[in-house]
Short mmCIF file of C-alpha atoms and ligand atoms in Angstrom, two decimals:
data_model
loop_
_atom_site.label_atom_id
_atom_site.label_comp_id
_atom_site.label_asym_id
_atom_site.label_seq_id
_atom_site.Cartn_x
_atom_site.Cartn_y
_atom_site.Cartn_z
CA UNK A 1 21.98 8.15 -8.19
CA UNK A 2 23.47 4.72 -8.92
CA UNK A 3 23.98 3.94 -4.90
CA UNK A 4 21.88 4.70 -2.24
CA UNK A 5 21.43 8.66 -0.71
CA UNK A 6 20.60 8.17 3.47
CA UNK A 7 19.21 12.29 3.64
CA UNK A 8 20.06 13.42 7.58
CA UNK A 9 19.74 16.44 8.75
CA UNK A 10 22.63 18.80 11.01
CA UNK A 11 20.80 19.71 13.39
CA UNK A 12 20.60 18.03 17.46
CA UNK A 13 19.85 14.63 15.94
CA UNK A 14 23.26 14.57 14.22
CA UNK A 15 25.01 13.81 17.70
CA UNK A 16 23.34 10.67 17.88
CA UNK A 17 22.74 9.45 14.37
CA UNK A 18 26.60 10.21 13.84
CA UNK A 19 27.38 7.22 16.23
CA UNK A 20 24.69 4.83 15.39
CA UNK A 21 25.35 5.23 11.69
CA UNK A 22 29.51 4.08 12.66
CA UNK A 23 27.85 1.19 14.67
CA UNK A 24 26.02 -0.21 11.68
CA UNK A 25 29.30 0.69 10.04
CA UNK A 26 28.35 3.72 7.91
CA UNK A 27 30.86 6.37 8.43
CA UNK A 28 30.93 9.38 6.07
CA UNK A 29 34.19 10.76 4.42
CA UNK A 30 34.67 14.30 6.12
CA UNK A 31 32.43 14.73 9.25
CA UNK A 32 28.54 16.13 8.43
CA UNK A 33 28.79 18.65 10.74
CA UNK A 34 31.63 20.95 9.93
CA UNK A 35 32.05 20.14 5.97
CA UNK A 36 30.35 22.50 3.76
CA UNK A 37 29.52 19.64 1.37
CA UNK A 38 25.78 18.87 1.35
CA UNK A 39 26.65 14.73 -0.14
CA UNK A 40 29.26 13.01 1.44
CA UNK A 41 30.74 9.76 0.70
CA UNK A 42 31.07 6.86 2.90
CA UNK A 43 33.59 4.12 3.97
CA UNK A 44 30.81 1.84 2.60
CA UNK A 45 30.92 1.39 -1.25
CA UNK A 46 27.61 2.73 -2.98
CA UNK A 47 26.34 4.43 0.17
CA UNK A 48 26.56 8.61 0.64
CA UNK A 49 25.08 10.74 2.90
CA UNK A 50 22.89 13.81 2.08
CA UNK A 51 22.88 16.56 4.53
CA UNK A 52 19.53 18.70 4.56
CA UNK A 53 16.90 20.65 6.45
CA UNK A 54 15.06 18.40 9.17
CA UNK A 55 11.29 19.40 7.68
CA UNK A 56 13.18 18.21 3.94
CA UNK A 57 14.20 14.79 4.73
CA UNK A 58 10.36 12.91 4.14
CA UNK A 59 10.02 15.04 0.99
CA UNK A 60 13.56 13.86 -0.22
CA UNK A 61 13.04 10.18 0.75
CA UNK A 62 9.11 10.59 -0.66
CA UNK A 63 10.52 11.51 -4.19
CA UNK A 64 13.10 8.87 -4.14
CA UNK A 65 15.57 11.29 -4.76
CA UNK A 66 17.34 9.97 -1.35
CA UNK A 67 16.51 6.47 -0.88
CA UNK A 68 16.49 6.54 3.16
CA UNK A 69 16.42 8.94 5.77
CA UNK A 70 16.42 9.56 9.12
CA UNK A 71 13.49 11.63 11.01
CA UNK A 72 11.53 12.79 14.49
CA UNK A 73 8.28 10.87 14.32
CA UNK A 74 7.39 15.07 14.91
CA UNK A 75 8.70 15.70 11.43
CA UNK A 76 6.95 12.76 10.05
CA UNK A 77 3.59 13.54 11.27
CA UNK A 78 3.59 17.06 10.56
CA UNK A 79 4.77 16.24 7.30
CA UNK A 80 2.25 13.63 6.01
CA UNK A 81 4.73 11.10 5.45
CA UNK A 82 2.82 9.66 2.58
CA UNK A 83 3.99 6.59 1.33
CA UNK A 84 7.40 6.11 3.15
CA UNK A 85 8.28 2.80 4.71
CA UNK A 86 9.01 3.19 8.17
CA UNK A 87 10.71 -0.19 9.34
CA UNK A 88 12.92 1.29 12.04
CA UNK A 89 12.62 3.11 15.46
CA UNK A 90 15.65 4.60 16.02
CA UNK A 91 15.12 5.33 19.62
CA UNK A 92 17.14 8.75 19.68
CA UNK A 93 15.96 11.98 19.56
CA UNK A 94 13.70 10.83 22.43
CA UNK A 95 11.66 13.66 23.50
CA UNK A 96 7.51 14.57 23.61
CA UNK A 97 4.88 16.92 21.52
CA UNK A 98 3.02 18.89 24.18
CA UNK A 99 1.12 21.64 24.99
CA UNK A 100 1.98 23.93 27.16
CA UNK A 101 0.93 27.30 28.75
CA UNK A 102 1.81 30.14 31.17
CA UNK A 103 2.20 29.16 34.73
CA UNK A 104 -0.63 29.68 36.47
CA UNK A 105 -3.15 29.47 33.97
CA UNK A 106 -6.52 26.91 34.50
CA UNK A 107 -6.19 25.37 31.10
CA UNK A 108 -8.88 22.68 31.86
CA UNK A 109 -10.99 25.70 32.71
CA UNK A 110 -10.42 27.38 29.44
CA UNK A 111 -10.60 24.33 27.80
CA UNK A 112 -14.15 23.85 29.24
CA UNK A 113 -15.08 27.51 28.40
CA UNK A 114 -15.60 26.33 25.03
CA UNK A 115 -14.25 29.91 23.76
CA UNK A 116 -11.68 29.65 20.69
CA UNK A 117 -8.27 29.52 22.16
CA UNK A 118 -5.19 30.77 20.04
CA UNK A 119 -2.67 27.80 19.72
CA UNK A 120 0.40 28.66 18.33
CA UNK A 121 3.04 26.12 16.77
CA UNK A 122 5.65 24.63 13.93
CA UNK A 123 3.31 21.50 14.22
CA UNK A 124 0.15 22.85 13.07
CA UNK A 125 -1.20 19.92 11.37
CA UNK A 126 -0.35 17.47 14.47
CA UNK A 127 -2.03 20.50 16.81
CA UNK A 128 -5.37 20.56 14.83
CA UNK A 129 -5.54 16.77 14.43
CA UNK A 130 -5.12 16.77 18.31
CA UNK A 131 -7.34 18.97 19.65
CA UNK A 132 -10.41 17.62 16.93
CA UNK A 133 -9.77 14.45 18.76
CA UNK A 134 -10.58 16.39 21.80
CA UNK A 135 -13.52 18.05 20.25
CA UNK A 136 -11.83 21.23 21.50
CA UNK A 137 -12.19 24.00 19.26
CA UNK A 138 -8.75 26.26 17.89
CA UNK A 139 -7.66 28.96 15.86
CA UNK A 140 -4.04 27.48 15.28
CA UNK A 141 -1.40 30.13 14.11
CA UNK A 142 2.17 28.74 12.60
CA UNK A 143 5.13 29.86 14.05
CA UNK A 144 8.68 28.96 12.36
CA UNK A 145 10.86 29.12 15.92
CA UNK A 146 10.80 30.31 19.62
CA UNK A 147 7.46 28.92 20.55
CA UNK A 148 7.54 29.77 23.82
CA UNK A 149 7.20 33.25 23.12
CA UNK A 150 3.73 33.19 21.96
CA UNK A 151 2.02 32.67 25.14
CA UNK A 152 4.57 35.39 27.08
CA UNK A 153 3.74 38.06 24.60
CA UNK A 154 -0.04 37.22 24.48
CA UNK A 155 -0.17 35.82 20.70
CA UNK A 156 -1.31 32.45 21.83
CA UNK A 157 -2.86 30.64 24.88
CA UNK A 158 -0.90 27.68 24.35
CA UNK A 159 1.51 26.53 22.16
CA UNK A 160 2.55 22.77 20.88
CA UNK A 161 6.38 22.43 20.91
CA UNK A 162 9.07 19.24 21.81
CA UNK A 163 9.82 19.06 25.20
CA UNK A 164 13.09 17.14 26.23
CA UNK A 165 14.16 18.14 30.22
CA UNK A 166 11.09 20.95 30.61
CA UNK A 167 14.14 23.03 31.02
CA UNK A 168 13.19 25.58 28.28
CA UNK A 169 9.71 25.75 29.54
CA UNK A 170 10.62 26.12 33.05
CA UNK A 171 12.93 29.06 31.94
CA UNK A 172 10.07 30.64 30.22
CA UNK A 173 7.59 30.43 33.04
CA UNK A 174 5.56 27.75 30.98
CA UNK A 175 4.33 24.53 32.14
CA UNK A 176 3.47 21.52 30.07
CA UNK A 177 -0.45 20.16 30.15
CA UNK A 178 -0.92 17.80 27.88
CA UNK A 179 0.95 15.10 26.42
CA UNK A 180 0.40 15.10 22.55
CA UNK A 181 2.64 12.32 21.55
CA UNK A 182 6.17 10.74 22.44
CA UNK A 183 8.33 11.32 19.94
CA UNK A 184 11.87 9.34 18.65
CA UNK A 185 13.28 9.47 14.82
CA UNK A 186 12.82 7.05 12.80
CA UNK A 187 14.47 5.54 9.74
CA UNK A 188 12.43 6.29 6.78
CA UNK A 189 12.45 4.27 3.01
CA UNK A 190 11.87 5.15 -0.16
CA UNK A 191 9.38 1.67 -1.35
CA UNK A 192 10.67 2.01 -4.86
CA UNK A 193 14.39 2.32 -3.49
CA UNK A 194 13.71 -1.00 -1.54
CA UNK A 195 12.98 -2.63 -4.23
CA UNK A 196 15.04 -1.69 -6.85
CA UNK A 197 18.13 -1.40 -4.03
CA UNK A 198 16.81 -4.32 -2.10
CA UNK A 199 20.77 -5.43 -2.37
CA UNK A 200 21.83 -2.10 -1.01
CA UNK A 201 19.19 -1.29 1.14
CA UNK A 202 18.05 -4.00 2.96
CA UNK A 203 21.14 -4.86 4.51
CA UNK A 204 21.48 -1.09 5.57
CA UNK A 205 18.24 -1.53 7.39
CA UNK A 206 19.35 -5.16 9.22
CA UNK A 207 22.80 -3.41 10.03
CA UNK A 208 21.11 -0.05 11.62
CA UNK A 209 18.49 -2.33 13.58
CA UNK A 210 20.93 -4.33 15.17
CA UNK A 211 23.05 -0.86 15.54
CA UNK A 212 19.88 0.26 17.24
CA UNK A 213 19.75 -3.13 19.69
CA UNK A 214 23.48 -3.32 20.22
CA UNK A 215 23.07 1.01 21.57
CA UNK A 216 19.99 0.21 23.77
CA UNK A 217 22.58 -3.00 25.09
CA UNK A 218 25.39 -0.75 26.09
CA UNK A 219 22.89 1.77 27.51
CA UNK A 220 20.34 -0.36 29.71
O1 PRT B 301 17.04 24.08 12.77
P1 PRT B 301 15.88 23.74 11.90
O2 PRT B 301 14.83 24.78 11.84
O3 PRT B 301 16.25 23.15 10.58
O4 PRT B 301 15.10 22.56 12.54
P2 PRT B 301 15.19 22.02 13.98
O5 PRT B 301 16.12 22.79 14.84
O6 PRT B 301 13.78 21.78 14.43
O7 PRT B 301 15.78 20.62 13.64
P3 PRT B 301 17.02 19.86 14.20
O8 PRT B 301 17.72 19.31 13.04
O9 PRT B 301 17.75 20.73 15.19
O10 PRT B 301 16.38 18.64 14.96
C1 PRT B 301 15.17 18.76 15.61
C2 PRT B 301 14.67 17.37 15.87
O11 PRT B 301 15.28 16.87 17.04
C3 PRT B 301 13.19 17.40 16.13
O12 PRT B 301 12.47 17.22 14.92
C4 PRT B 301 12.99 16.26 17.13
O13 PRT B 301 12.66 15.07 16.45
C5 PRT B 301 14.36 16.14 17.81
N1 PRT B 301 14.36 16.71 19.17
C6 PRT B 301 14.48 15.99 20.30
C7 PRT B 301 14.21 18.00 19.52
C8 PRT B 301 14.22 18.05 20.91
N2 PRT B 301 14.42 16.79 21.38
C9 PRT B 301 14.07 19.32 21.60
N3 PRT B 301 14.08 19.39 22.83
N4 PRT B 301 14.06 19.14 18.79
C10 PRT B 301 13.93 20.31 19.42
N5 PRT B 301 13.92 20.46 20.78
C11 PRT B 301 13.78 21.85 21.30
C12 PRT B 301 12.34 22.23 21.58
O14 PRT B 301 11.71 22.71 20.41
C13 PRT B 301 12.47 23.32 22.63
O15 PRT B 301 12.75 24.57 22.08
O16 PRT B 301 14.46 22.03 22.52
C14 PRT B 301 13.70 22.85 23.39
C15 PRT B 301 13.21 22.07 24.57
O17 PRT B 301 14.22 21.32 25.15
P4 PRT B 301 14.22 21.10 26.73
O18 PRT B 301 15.30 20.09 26.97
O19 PRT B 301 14.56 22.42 27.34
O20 PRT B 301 12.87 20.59 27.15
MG1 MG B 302 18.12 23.30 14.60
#
């Protein structure tokens, strides 16, 4: 593409890019979330938005076949997120990886029972880098959705899922007990793109940074 492809994805981070991209003064043609089009055009000349799957967007941006995009840190992790610039913290999205369990369970005690525990999650890669820190040994199974299932139905001791209010948890009879990491989205770069779009690109970055300062202003 001749201008520059931001990749975002429809899902619950839409709600908040959508505003921060108009403050940084980005806004798309037809609105993301009820057009059918997957590349919309914006009110700024050269600049178009791509609309795919969440898991997609560092593999898009990675490729250079969209020249930014906007991620969870979760995403980016599990993903790899090999070679992408990462200049900006978007600070939405704001929620935590953790592990969690059924109510009532003694996961230190299972922990410390050194037996292999069954985790279950969409983060596998995160989970097994986490728990090798911990020198805790796990047989991790990948689950596409409803996490919290796995430990209700007995498929998993634990699982590793985002939790925002602990309100889906708490509904489940799960408790969180470990923090894995806090996670935010963040604006990701294509290198090449930034260089070869530097006159396109880097003032998108300096406009959604002080988007991103302006937002925490009005907030705090
Ligand atoms: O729908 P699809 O399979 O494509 O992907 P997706 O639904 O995972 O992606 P999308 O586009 O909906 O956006 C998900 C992204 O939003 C994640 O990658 C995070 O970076 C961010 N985010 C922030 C969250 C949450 N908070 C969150 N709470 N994504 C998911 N949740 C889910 C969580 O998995 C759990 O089921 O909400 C539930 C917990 O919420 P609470 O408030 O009850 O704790
Ligand atoms: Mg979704």
């Amino acid at each position: 593409m001749n201008g520059v492809a931001i990749a975002l994805s429809k899902g619950r981070i839409l709600d908040e890019t959508l505003p921060l991209l108009a403050r940084a003064g980005i806004v798309p043609s037809k609105s993301p979330e009820t057009s059918r089009k997957l590349v919309l055009p914006t009110c700024r000349p050269g600049v178009s938005l791509v609309m795919l799957r969440a898991q997609d967007v560092p593999t898009y941006v990675q490729y250079g076949a969209a020249d930014l995009g906007i991620a969870g840190k979760d995403v980016l992790l599990e993903h790899g997120a090999e070679g992408l610039y990462q200049p900006l913290d978007l600070r939405i999205g704001v929620c935590r990886l953790a592990v969690a369990t059924r109510r009532g369970v003694d996961w230190a005690a299972t922990v410390q029972r050194g037996a292999r525990i069954r985790v279950a999650s969409k983060y596998v890669n995160v989970a097994r880098e986490h728990f090798a820190a911990k020198g805790v040994h796990v047989d991790l199974i990948k689950l596409y959705g409803s996490m919290e299932l796995a430990p209700i139905l007995g498929l998993a001791d634990a699982i590793v899922d985002l939790v925002s209010t602990g309100n889906t948890l708490k509904a489940n009879d799960l408790v969180a007990v470990e923090e894995v990491v806090p996670i935010t989205s963040r604006l990701v770069v294509n290198p090449a793109s930034l260089k070869l779009k530097r006159a396109l690109v880097q003032p998108l970055i300096e406009a959604l940074g002080a988007a991103v300062d302006e937002r925490a202003g009005a907030i705090a």
